[in-house]
PDB file of C-alpha atoms and ligand atoms in Angstrom:
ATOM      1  CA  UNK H  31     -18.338  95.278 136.037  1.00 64.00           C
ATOM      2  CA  UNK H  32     -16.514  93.336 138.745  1.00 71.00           C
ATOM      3  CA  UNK H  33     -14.569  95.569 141.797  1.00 67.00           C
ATOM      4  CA  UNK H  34     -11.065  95.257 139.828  1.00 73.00           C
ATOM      5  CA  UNK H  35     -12.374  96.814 136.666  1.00 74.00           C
ATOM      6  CA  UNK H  36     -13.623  99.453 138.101  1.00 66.00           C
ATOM      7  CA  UNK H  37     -10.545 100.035 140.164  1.00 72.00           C
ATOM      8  CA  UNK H  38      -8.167 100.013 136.845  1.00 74.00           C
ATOM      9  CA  UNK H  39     -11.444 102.511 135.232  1.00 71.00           C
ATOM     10  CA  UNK H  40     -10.383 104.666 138.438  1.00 67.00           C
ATOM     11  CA  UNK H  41      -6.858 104.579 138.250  1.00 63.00           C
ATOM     12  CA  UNK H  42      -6.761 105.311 134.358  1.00 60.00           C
ATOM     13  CA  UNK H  43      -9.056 108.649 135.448  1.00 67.00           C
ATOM     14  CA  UNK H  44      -6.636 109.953 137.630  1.00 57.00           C
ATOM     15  CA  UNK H  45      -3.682 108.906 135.562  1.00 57.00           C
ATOM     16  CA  UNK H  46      -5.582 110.888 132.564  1.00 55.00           C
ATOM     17  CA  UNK H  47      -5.975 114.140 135.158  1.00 56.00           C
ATOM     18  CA  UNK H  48      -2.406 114.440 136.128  1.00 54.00           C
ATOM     19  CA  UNK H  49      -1.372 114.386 132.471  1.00 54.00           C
ATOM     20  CA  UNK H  50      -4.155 117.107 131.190  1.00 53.00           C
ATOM     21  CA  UNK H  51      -2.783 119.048 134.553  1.00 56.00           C
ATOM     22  CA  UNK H  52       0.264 118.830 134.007  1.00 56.00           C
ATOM     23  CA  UNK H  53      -0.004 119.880 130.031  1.00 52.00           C
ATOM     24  CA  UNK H  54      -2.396 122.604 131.231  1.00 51.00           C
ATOM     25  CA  UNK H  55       0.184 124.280 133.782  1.00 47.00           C
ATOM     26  CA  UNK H  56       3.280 123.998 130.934  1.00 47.00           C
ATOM     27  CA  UNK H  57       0.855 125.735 128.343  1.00 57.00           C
ATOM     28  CA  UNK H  58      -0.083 128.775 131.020  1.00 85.00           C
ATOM     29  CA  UNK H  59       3.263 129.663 132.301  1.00 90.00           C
ATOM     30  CA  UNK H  60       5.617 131.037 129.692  1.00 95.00           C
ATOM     31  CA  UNK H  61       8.731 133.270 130.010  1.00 97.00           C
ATOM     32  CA  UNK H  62       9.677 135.311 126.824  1.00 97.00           C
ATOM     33  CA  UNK H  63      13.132 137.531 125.977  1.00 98.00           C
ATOM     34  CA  UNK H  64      11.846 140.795 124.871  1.00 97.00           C
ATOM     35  CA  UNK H  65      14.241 141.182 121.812  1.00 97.00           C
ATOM     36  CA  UNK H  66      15.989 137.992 120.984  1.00 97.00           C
ATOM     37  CA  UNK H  67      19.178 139.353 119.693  1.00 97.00           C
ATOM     38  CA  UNK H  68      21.420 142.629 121.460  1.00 98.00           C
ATOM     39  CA  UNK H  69      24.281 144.192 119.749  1.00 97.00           C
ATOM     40  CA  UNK H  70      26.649 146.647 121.994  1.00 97.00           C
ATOM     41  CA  UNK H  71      30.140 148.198 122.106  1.00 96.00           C
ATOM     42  CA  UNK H  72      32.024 147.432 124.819  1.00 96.00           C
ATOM     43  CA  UNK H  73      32.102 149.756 127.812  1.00 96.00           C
ATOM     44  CA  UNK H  74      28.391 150.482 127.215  1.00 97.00           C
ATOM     45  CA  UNK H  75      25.315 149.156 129.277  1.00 97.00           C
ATOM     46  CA  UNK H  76      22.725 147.487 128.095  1.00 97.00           C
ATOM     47  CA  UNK H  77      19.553 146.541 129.691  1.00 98.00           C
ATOM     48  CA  UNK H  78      17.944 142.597 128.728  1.00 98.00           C
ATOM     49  CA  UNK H  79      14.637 141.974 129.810  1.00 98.00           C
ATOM     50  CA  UNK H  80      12.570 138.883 130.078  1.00 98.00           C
ATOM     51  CA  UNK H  81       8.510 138.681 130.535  1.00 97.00           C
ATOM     52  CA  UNK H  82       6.893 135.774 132.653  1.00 95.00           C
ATOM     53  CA  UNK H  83       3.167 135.125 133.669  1.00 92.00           C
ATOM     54  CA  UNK H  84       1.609 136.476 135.994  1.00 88.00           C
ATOM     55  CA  UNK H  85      -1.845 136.361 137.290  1.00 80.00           C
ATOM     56  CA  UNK H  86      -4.149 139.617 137.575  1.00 74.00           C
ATOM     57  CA  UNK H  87      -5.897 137.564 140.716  1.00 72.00           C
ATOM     58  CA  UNK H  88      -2.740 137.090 143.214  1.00 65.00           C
ATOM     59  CA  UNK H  89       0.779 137.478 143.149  1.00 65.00           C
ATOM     60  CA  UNK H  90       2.723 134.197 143.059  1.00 61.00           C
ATOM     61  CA  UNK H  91       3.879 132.627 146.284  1.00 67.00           C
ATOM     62  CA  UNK H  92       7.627 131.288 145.424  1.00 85.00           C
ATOM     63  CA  UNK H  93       9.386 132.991 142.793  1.00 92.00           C
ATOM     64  CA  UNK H  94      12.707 131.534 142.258  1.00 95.00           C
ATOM     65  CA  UNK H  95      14.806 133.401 139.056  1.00 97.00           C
ATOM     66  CA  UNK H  96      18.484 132.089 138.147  1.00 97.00           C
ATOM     67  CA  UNK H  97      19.754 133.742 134.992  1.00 98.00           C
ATOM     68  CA  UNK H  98      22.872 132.708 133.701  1.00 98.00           C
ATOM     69  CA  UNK H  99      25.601 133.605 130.783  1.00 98.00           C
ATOM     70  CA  UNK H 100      25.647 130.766 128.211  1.00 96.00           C
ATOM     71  CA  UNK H 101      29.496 130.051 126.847  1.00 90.00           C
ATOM     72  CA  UNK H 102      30.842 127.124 124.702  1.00 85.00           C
ATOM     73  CA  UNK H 103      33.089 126.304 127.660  1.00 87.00           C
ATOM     74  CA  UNK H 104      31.010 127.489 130.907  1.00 91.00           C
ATOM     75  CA  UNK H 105      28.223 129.203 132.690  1.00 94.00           C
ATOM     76  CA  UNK H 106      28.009 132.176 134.366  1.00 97.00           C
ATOM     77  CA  UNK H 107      25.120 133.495 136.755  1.00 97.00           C
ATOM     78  CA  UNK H 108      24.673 136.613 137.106  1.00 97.00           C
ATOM     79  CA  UNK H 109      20.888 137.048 138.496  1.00 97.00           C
ATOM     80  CA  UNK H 110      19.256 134.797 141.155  1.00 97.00           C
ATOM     81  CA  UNK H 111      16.072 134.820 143.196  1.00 95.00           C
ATOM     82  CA  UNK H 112      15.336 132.796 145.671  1.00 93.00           C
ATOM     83  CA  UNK H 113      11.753 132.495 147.273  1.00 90.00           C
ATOM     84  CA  UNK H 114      11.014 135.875 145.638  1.00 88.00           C
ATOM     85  CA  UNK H 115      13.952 137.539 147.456  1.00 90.00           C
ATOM     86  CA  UNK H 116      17.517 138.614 145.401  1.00 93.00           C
ATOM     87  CA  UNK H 117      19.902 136.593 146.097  1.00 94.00           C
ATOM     88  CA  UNK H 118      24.230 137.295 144.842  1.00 90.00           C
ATOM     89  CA  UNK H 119      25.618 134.244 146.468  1.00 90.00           C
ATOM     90  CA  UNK H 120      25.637 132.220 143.058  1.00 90.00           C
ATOM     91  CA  UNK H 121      26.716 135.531 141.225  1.00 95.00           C
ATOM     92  CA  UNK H 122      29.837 135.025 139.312  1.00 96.00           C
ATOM     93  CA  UNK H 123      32.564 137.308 140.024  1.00 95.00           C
ATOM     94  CA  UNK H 124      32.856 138.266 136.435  1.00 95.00           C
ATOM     95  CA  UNK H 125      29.674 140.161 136.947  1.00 96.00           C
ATOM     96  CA  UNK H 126      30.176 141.395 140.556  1.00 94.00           C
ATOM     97  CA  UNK H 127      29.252 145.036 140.775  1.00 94.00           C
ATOM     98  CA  UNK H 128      27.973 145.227 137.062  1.00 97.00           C
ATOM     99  CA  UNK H 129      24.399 143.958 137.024  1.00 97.00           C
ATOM    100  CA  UNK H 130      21.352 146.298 138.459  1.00 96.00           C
ATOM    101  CA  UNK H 131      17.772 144.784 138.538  1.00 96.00           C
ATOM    102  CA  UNK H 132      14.473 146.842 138.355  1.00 95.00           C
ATOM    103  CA  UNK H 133      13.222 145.122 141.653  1.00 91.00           C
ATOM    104  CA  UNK H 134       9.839 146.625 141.455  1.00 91.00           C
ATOM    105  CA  UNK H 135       8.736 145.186 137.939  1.00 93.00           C
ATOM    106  CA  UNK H 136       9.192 141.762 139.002  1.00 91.00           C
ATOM    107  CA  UNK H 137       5.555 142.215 140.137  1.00 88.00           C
ATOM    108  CA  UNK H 138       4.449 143.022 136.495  1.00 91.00           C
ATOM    109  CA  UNK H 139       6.427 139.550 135.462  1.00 93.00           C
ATOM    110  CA  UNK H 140       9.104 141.322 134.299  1.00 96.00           C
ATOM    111  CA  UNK H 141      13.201 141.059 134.873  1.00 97.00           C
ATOM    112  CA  UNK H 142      15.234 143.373 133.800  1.00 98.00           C
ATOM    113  CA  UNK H 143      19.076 143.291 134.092  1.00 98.00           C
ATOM    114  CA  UNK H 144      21.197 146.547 133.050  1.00 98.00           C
ATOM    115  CA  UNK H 145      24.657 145.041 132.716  1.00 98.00           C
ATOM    116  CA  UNK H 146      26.776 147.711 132.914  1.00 97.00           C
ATOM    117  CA  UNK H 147      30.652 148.175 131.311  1.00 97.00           C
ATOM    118  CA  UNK H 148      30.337 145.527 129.101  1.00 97.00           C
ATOM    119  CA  UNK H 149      33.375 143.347 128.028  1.00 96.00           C
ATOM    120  CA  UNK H 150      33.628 141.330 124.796  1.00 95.00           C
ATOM    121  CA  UNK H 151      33.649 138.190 126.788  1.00 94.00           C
ATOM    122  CA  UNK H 152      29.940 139.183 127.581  1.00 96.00           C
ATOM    123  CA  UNK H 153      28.958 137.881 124.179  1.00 96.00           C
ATOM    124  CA  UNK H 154      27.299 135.179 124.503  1.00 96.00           C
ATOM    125  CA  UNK H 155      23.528 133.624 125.370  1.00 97.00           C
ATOM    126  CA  UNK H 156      21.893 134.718 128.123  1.00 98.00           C
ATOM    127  CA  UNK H 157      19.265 132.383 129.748  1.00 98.00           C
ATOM    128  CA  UNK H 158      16.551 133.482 132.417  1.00 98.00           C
ATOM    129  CA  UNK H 159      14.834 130.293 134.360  1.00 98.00           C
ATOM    130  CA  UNK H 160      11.636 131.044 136.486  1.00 96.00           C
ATOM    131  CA  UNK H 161       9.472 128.821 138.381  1.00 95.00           C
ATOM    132  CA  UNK H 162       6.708 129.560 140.431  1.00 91.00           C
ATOM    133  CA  UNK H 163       3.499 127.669 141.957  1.00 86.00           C
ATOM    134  CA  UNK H 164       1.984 127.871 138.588  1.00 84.00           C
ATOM    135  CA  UNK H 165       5.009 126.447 136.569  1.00 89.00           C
ATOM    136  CA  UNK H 166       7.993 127.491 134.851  1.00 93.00           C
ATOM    137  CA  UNK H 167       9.555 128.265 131.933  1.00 96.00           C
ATOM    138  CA  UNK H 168      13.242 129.767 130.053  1.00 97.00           C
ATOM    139  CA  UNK H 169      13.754 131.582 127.356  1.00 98.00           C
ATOM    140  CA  UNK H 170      17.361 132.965 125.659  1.00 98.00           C
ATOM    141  CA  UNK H 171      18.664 135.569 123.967  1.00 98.00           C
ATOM    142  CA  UNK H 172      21.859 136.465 122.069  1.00 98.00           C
ATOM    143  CA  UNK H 173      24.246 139.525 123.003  1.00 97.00           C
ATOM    144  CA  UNK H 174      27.249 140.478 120.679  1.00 96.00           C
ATOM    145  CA  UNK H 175      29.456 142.948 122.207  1.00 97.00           C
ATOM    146  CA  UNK H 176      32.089 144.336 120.097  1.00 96.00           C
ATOM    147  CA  UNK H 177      35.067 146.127 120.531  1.00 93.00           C
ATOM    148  CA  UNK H 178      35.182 149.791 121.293  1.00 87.00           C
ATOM    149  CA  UNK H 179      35.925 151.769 118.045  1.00 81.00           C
ATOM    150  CA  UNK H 180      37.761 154.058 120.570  1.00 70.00           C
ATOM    151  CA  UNK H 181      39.563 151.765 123.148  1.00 62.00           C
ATOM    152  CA  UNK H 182      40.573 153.872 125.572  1.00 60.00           C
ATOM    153  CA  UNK H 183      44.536 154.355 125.965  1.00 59.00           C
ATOM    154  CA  UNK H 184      46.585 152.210 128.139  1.00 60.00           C
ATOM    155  CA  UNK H 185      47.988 154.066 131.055  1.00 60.00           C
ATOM    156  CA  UNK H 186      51.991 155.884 130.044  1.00 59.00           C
ATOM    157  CA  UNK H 187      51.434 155.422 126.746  1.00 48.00           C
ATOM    158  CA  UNK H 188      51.542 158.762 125.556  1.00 47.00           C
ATOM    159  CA  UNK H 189      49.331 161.799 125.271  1.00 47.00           C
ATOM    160  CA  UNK H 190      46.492 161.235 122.798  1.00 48.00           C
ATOM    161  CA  UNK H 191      48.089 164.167 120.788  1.00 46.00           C
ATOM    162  CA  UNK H 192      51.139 162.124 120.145  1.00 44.00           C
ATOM    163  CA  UNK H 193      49.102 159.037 118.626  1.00 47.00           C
ATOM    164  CA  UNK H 194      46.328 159.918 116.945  1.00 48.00           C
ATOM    165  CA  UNK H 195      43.538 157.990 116.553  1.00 52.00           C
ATOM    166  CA  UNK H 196      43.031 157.566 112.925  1.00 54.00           C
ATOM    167  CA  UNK H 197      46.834 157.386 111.316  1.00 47.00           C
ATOM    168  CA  UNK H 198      46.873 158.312 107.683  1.00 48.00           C
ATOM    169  CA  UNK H 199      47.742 155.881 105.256  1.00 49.00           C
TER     170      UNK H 199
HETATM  171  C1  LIG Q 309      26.582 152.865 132.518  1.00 55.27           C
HETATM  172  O1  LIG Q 309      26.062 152.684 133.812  1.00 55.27           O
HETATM  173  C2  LIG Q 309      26.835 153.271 134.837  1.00 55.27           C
HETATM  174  C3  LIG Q 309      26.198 152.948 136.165  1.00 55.27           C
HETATM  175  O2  LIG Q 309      25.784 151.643 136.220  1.00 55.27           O
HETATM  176  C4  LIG Q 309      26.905 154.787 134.615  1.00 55.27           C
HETATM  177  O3  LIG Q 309      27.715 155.369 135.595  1.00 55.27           O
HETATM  178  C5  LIG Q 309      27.450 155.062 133.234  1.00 55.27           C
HETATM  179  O4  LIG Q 309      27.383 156.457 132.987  1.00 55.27           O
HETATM  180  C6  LIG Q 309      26.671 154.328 132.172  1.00 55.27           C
HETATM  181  N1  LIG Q 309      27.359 154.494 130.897  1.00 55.27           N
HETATM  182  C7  LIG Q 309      26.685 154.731 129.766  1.00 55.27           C
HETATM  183  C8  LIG Q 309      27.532 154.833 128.519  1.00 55.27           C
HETATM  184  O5  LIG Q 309      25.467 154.822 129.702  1.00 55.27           O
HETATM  185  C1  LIG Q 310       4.997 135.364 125.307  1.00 55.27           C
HETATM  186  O1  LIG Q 310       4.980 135.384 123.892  1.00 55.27           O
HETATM  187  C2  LIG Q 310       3.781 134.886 123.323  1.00 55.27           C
HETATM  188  C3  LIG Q 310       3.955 134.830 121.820  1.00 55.27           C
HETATM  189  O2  LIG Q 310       4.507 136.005 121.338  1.00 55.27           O
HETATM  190  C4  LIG Q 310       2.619 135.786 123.748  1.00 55.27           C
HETATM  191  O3  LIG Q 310       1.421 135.277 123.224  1.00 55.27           O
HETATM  192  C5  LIG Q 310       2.532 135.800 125.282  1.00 55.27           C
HETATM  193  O4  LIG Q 310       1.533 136.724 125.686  1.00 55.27           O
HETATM  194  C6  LIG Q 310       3.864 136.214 125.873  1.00 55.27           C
HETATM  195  N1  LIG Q 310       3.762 136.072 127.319  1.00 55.27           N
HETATM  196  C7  LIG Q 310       4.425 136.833 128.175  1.00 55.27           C
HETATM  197  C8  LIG Q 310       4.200 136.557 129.615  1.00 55.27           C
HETATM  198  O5  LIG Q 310       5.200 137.696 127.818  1.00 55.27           O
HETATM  199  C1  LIG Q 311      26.141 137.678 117.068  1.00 55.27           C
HETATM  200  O1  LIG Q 311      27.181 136.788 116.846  1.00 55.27           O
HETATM  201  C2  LIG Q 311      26.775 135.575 116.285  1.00 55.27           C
HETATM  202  C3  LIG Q 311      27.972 134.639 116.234  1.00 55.27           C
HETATM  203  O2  LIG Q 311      29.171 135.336 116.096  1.00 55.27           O
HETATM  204  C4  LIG Q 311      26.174 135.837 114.908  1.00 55.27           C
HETATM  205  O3  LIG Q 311      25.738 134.638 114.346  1.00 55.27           O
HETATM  206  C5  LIG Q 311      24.985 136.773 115.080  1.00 55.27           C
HETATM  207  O4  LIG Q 311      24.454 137.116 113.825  1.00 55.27           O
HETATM  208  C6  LIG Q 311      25.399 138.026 115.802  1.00 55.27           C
HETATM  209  N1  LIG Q 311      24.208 138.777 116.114  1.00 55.27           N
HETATM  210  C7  LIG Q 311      24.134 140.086 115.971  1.00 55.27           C
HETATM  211  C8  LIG Q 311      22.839 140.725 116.396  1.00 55.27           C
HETATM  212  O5  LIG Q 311      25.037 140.756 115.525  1.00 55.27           O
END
């Protein structure tokens, strides 16, 4: 074989490498919703919670998290971390004051996000990104949140007493 043959064998090698790497490191690092679908009542909590790799060996070096409410007409985030640390700048003011992580199961490659009060405009998708120096990966899941059966009473509307809940008919 002449020099440039041999060069092109080469190149094809390496080409070949970073494919089969690159396939490898997709197939390894997954992230999975732990129930696909919710359903709540509005002014409950709810907890979703999302599973990524992780290795026994080490713990991973960056860990960057952005979970985000899916909508028809927008996106909302309402979890971020950035270089393993918890970040709220990006958190949408919708959710400001309602979301609590489990810090300490992040470790175990797990996020978990009680949302607390919900609304009905919660409903929606709810998407968790990860990446790390092994790869990354998204999964979704669906939350319905319906209306209280017992919506609380505006304010000077009455004593309960004098509307009751379930008029006859
Ligand atoms: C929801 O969570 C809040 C704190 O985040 C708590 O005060 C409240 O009691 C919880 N409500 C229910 C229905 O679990
Ligand atoms: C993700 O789900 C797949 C299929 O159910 C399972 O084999 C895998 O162990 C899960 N991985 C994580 C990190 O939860
Ligand atoms: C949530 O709502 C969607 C659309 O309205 C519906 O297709 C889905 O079945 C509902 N899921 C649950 C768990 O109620």
């Amino acid at each position: 074989m002449d020099p440039h043959q041999i060069r092109e064998k080469m190149i094809c090698r390496i080409l070949l490498l970073i494919i089969l790497n690159s396939c490898l490191c997709a197939a390894t690092f997954v992230v999975n919703v732990t129930q696909s679908s919710y359903q709540a009542e509005e002014n409950h909590n709810i907890t979703l919670e999302w599973t990524f790799t992780t290795r026994p060996d080490r713990p991973w070096g960056d860990l960057y998290i952005l979970c985000s409410l899916l909508t028809p007409r927008k996106e909302f985030d309402l979890y971020e971390v950035h270089e393993g640390v918890e970040v709220s700048e990006s958190q949408n003011e919708k959710f400001s004051g309602r979301v609590q992580s489990d810090k300490h199961v992040l470790k175990d490659g797990r996020i978990r996000l009680h949302v607390s009060r919900l609304r009905t405009e919660d409903s929606g998708q709810y998407y968790c990104g990860v990446e790390t120096d092994d790869g990354h990966g998204s999964d979704i899941c669906q939350l319905n949140v319906s209306e209280a059966k017992n919506r609380p009473e505006p304010p000077n509307s009455g004593s309960p007493t004098s509307r009751p809940e379930n008029p006859a008919f």
